[in-house]
mmCIF file of C-alpha atoms in Angstrom:
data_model
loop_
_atom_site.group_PDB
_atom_site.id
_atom_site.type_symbol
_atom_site.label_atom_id
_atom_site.label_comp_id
_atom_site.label_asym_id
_atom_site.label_seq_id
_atom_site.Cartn_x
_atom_site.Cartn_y
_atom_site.Cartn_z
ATOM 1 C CA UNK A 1 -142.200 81.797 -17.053
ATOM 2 C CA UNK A 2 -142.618 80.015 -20.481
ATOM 3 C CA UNK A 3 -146.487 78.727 -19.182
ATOM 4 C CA UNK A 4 -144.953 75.426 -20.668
ATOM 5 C CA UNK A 5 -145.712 72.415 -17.650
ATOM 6 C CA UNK A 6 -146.069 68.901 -17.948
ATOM 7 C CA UNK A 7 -148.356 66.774 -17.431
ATOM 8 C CA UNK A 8 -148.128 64.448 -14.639
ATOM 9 C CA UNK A 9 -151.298 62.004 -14.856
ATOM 10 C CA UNK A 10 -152.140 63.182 -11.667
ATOM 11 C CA UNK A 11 -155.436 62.076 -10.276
ATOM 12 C CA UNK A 12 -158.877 63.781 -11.601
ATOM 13 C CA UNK A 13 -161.121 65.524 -9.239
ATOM 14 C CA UNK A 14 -163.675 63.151 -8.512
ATOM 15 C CA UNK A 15 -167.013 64.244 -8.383
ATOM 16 C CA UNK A 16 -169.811 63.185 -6.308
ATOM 17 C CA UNK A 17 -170.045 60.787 -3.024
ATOM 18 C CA UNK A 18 -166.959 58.981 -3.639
ATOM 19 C CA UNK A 19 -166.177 55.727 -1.319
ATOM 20 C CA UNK A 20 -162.534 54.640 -2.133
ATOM 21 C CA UNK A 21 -161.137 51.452 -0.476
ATOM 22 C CA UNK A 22 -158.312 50.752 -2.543
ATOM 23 C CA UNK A 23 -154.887 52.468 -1.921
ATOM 24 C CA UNK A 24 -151.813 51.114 -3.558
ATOM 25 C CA UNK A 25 -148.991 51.572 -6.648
ATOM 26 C CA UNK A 26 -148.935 48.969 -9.401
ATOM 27 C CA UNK A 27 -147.631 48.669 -12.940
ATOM 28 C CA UNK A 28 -149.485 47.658 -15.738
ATOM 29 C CA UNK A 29 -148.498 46.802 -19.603
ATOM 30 C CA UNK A 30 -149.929 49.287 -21.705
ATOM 31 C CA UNK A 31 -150.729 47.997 -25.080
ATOM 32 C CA UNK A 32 -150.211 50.154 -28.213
ATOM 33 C CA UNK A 33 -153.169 51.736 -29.305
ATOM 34 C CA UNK A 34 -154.532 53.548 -26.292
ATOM 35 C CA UNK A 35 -153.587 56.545 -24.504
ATOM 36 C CA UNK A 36 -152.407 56.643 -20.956
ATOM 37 C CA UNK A 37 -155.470 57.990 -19.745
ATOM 38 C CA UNK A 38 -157.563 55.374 -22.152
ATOM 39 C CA UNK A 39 -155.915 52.735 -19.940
ATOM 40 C CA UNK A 40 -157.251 54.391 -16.502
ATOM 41 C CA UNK A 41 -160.815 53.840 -17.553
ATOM 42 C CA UNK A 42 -160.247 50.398 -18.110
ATOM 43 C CA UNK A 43 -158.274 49.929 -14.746
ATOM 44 C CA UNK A 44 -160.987 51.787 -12.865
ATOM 45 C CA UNK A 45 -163.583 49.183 -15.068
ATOM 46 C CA UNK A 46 -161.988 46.544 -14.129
ATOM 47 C CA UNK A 47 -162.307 47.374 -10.330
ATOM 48 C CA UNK A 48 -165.840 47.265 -10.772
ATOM 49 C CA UNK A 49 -165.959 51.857 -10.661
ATOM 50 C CA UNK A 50 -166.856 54.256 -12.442
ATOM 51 C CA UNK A 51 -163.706 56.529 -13.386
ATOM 52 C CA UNK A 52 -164.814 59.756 -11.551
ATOM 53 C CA UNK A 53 -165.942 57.078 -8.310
ATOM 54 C CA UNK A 54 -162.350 55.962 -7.953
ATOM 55 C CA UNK A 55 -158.707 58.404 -7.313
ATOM 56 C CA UNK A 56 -156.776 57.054 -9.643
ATOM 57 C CA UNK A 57 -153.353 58.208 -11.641
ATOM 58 C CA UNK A 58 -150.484 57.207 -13.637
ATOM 59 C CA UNK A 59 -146.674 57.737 -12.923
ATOM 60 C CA UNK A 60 -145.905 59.637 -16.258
ATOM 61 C CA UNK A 61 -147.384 59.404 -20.024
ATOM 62 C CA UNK A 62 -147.154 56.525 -22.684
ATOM 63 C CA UNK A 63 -147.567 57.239 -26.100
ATOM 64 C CA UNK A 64 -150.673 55.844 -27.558
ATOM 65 C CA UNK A 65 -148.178 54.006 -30.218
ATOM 66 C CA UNK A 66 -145.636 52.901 -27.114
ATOM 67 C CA UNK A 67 -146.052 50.034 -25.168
ATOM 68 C CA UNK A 68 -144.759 48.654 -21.523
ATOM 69 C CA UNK A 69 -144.479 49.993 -18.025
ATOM 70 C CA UNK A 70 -147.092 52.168 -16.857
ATOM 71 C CA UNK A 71 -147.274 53.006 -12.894
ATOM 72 C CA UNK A 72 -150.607 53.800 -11.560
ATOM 73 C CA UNK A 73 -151.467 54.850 -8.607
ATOM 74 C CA UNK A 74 -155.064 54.129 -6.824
ATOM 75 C CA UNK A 75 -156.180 56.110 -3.684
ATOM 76 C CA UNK A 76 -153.509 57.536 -1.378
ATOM 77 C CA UNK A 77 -150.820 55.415 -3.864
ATOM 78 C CA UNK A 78 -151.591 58.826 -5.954
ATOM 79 C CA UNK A 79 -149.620 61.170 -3.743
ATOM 80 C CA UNK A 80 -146.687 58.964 -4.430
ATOM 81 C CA UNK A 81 -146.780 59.442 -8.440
ATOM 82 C CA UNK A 82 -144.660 62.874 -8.492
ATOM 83 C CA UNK A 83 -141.542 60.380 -7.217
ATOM 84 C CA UNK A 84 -142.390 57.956 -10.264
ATOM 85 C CA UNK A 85 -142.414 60.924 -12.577
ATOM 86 C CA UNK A 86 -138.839 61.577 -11.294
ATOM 87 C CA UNK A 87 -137.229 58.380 -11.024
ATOM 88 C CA UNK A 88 -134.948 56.827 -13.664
ATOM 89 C CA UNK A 89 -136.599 54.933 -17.097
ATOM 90 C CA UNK A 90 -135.634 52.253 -19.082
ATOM 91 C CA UNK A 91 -136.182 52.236 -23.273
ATOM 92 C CA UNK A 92 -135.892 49.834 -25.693
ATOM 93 C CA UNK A 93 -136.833 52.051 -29.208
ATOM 94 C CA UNK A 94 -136.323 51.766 -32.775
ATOM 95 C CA UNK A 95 -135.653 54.069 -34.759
ATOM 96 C CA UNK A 96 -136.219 54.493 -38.158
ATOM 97 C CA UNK A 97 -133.426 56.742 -40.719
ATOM 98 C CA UNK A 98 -134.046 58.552 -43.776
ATOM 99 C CA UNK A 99 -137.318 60.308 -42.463
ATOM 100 C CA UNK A 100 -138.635 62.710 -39.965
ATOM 101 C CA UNK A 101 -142.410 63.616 -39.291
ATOM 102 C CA UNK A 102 -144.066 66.521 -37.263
ATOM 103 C CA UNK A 103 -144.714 63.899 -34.277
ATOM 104 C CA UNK A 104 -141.459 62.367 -34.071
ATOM 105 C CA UNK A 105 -142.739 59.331 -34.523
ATOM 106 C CA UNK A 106 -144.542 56.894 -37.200
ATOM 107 C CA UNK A 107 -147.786 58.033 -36.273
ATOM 108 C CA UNK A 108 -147.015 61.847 -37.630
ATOM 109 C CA UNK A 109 -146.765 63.301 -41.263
ATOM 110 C CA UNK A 110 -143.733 63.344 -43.208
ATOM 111 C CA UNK A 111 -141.825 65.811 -43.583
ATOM 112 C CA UNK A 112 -138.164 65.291 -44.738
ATOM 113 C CA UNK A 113 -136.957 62.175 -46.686
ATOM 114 C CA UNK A 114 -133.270 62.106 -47.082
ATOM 115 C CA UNK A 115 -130.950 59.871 -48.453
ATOM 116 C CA UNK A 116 -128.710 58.275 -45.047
ATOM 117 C CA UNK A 117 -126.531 55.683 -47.161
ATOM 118 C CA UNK A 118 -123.966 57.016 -45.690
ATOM 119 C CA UNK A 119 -123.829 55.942 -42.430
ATOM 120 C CA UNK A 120 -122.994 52.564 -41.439
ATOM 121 C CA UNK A 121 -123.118 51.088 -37.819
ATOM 122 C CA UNK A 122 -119.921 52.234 -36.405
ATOM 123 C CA UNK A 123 -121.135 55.645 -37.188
ATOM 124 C CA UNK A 124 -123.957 55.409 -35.484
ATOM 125 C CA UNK A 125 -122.383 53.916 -33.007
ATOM 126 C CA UNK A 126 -120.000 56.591 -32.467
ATOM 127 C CA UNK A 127 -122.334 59.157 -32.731
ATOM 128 C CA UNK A 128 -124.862 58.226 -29.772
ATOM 129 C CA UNK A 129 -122.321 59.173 -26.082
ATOM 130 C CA UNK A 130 -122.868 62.646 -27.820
ATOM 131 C CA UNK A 131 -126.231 62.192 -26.369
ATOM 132 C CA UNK A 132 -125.379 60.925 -23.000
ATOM 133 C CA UNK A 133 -124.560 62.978 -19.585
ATOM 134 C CA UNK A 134 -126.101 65.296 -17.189
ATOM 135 C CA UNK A 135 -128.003 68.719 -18.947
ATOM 136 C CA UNK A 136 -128.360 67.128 -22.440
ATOM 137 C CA UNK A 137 -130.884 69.640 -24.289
ATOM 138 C CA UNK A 138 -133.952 68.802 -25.553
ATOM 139 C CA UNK A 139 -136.526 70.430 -27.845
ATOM 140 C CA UNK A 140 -139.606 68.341 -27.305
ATOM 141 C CA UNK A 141 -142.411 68.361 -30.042
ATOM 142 C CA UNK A 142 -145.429 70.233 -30.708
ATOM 143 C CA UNK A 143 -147.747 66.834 -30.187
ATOM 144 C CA UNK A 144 -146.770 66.451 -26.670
ATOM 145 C CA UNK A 145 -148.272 66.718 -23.663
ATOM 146 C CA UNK A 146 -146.470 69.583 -22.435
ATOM 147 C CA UNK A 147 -149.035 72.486 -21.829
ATOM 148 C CA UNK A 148 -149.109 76.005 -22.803
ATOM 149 C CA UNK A 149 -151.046 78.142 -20.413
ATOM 150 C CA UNK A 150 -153.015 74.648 -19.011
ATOM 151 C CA UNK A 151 -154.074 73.587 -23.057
ATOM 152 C CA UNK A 152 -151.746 70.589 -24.118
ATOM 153 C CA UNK A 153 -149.557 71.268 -27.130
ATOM 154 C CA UNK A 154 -150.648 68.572 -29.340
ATOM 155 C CA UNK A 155 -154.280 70.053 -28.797
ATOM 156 C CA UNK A 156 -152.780 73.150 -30.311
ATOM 157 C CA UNK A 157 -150.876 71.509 -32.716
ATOM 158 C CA UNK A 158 -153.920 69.788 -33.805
ATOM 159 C CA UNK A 159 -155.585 73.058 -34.675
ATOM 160 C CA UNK A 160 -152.657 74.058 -36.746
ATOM 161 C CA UNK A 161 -151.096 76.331 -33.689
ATOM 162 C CA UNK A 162 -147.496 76.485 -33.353
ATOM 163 C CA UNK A 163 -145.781 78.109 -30.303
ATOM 164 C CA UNK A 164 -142.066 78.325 -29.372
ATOM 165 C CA UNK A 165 -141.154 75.407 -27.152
ATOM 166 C CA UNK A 166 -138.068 76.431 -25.209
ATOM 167 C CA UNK A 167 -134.820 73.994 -25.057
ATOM 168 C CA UNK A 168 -134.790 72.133 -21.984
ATOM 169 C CA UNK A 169 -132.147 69.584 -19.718
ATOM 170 C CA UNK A 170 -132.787 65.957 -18.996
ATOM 171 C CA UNK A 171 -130.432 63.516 -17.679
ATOM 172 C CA UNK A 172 -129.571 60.544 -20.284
ATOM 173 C CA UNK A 173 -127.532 57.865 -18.337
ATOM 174 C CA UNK A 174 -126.725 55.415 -21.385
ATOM 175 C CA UNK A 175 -127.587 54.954 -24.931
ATOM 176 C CA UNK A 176 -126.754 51.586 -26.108
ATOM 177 C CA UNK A 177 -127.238 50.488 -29.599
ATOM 178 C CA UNK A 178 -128.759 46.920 -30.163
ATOM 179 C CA UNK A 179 -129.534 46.004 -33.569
ATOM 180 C CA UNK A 180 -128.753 48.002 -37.034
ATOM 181 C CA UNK A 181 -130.243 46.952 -40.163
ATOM 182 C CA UNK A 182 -130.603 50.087 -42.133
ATOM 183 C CA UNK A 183 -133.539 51.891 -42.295
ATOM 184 C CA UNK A 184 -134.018 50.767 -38.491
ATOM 185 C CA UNK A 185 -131.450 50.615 -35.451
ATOM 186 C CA UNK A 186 -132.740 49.672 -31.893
ATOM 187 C CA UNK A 187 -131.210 51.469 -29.126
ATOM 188 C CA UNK A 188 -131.697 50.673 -24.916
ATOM 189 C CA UNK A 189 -131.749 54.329 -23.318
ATOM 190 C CA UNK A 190 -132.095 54.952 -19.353
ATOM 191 C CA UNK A 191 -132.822 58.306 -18.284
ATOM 192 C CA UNK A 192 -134.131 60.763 -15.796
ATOM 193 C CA UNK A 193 -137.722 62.174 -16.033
ATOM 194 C CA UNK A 194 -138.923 64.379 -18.680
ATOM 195 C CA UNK A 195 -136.570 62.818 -21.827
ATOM 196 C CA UNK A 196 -138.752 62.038 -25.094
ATOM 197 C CA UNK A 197 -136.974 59.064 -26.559
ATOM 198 C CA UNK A 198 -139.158 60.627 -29.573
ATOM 199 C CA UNK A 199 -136.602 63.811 -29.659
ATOM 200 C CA UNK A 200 -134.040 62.011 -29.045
ATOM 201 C CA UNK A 201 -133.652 60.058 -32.357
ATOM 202 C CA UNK A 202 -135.093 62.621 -34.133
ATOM 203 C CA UNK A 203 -132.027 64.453 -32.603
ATOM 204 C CA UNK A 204 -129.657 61.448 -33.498
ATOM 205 C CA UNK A 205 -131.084 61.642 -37.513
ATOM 206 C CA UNK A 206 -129.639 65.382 -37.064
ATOM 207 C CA UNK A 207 -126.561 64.568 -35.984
ATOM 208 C CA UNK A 208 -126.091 62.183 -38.732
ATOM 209 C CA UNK A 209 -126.800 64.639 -41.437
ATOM 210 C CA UNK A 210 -130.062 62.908 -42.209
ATOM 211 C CA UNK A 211 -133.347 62.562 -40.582
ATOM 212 C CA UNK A 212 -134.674 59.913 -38.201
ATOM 213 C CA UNK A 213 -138.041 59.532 -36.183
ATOM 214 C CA UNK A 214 -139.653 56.842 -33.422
ATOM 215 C CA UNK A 215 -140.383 53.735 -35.345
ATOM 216 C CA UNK A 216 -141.134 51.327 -32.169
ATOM 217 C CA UNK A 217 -140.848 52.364 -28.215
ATOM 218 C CA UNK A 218 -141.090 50.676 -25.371
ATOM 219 C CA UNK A 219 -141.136 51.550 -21.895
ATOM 220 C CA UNK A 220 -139.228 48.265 -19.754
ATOM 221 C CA UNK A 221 -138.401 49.554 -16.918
ATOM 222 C CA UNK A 222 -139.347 52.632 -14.346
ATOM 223 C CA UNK A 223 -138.489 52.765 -10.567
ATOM 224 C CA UNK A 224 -138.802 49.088 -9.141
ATOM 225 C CA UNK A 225 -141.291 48.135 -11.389
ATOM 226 C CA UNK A 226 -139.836 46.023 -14.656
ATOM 227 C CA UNK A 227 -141.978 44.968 -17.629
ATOM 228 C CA UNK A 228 -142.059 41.628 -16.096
ATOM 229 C CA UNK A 229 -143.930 42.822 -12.774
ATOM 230 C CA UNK A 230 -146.159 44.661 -15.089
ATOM 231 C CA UNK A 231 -150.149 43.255 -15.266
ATOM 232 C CA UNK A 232 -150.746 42.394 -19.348
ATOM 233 C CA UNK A 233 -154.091 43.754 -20.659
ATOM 234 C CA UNK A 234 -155.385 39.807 -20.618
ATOM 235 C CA UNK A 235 -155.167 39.532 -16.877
ATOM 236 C CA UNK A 236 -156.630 42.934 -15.330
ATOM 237 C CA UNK A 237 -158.996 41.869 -13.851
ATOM 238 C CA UNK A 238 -159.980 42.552 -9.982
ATOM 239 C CA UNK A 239 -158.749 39.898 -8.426
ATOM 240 C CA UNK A 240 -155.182 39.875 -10.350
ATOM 241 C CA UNK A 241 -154.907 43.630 -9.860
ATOM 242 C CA UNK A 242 -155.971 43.643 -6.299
ATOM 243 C CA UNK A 243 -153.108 40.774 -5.805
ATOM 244 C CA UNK A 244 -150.385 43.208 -7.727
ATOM 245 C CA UNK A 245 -151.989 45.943 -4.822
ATOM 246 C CA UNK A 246 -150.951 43.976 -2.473
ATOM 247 C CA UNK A 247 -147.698 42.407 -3.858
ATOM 248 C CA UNK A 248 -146.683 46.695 -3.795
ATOM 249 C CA UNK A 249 -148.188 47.186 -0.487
ATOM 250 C CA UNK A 250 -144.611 47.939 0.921
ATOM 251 C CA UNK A 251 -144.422 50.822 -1.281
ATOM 252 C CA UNK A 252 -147.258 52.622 0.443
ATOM 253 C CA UNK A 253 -145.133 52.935 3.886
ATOM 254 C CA UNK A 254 -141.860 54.898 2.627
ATOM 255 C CA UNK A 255 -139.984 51.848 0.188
ATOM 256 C CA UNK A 256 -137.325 53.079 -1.470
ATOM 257 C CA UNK A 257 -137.700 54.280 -5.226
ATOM 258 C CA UNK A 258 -134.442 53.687 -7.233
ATOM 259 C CA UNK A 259 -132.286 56.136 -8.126
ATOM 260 C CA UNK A 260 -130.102 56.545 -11.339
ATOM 261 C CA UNK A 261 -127.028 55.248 -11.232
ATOM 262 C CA UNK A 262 -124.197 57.759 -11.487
ATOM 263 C CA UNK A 263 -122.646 58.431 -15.378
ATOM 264 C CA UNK A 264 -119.256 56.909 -16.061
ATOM 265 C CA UNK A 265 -116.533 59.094 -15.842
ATOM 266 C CA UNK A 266 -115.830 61.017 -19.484
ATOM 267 C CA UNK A 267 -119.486 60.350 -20.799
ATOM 268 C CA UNK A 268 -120.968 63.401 -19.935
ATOM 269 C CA UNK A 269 -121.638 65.062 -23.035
ATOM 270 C CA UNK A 270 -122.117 68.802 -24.092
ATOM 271 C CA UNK A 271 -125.541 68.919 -25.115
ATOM 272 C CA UNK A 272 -127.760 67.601 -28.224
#
């Protein structure tokens, strides 16, 4: 095996006497600026616990730069977070032409800068079903947090250590474009688990004979829970997110998870 797994936000060990009352899923807005696991400390805070006094998870990793829907899971509501890892995503991302970096995104260090005057926006638009269907191949990055023999790759890549990342096959359902004023184009993606939107316009910059990389991302949508059921940093505090526990209460006894729609006939594509 490639010793390549991802990471799943699943639940630390807790340590210690631990009394946990509070069992539930709910979805929170994650702010730009703090890492998925940034925003579990301040959830567990906010409950009035320490972090390693509390089970606590999250549904599958934001960016530090991304924003939106985040799915967390508190007490037994953790053992339901490998479904939300696996159930279809909705993206609304910029990207931005002309550039590519080592991240895939702003936050990273250039590393190309080519001209892209030549493509206007019906060749983009053209150009993104080659990146919808079932099995289209990805390469993710080396700042991910995909792990190499349990160490996550951007902790690697952060020492200067580069390993072979092997292709791999995630489901992209539809790529729609939104907006296109050159450098940037917004596109709306929904997908199956495991897609970087990150790769994926780095991927489209390829395809376009020029170079691309993540500009803006935001996650609005995953399973049942839409960026407007998701708790804004201004209002966690115990009382709202014990009411957004109990709003998702049904999810605890067996409620149903959506599943992606199927792909229109003749948009499967071969591959990125």
């Amino acid at each position: 095996s490639s010793g390549i797994n991802a990471e799943y936000g699943e639940a630390r060990k807790m340590r210690g006497s631990v009394k946990n009352v509070i069992n539930g899923i709910i979805a929170v807005h994650k702010p730009a600026g703090h890492t998925s696991n940034k925003i579990l400390n301040l959830i567990s805070n906010a409950l009035g616990y320490e972090r390693n006094k509390i089970k606590i998870g999250h549904g599958g990793t934001l960016d530090p730069f991304a924003t939106g829907v985040l799915v967390i899971g508190l007490g037994s509501g953790c053992k339901l977070l490998s479904e939300y890892l696996h159930c279809p995503k909705e993206y609304l991302a910029t990207g931005k032409l002309g550039q590519s970096t080592d991240t895939q995104d702003k936050t990273g260090k250039v590393l190309e800068d080519l001209a892209f005057d030549h493509i206007d926006q019906i060749t983009l638009q053209n150009t993104l079903p080659y990146f919808v269907g079932l099995g289209v191949k990805q390469r993710p990055p080396m700042f991910s947090a995909l792990k190499r023999d349990g160490v996550p790759l951007y902790k690697l890549a952060h020492r200067g250590i580069s390993v072979e990342i092997p292709e791999r096959s995630v489901d992209i359902h539809s790529v729609d474009l939104k907006e296109f004023t050159p450098p940037h184009f917004v596109i709306h993606v929904r997908c199956g688990s495991g897609t970087y939107i990150r790769t994926l316009i780095h991927d489209i910059g390829k395809k376009l004979n020029t170079a691309s990389h993540c500009f803006e991302l935001a996650r609005l949508k995953q399973g049942p829970f839409s960026i407007e059921d998701a708790l804004p940093e201004d209002q966690w505090t115990k009382n709202n997110l014990m009411d957004a526990v109990k709003k998702w209460e049904h999810l605890l006894q067996g409620g149903e998870i959506e599943q992606p729609r199927s792909i229109e006939k003749g948009q499967n594509s071969p591959g990125v």
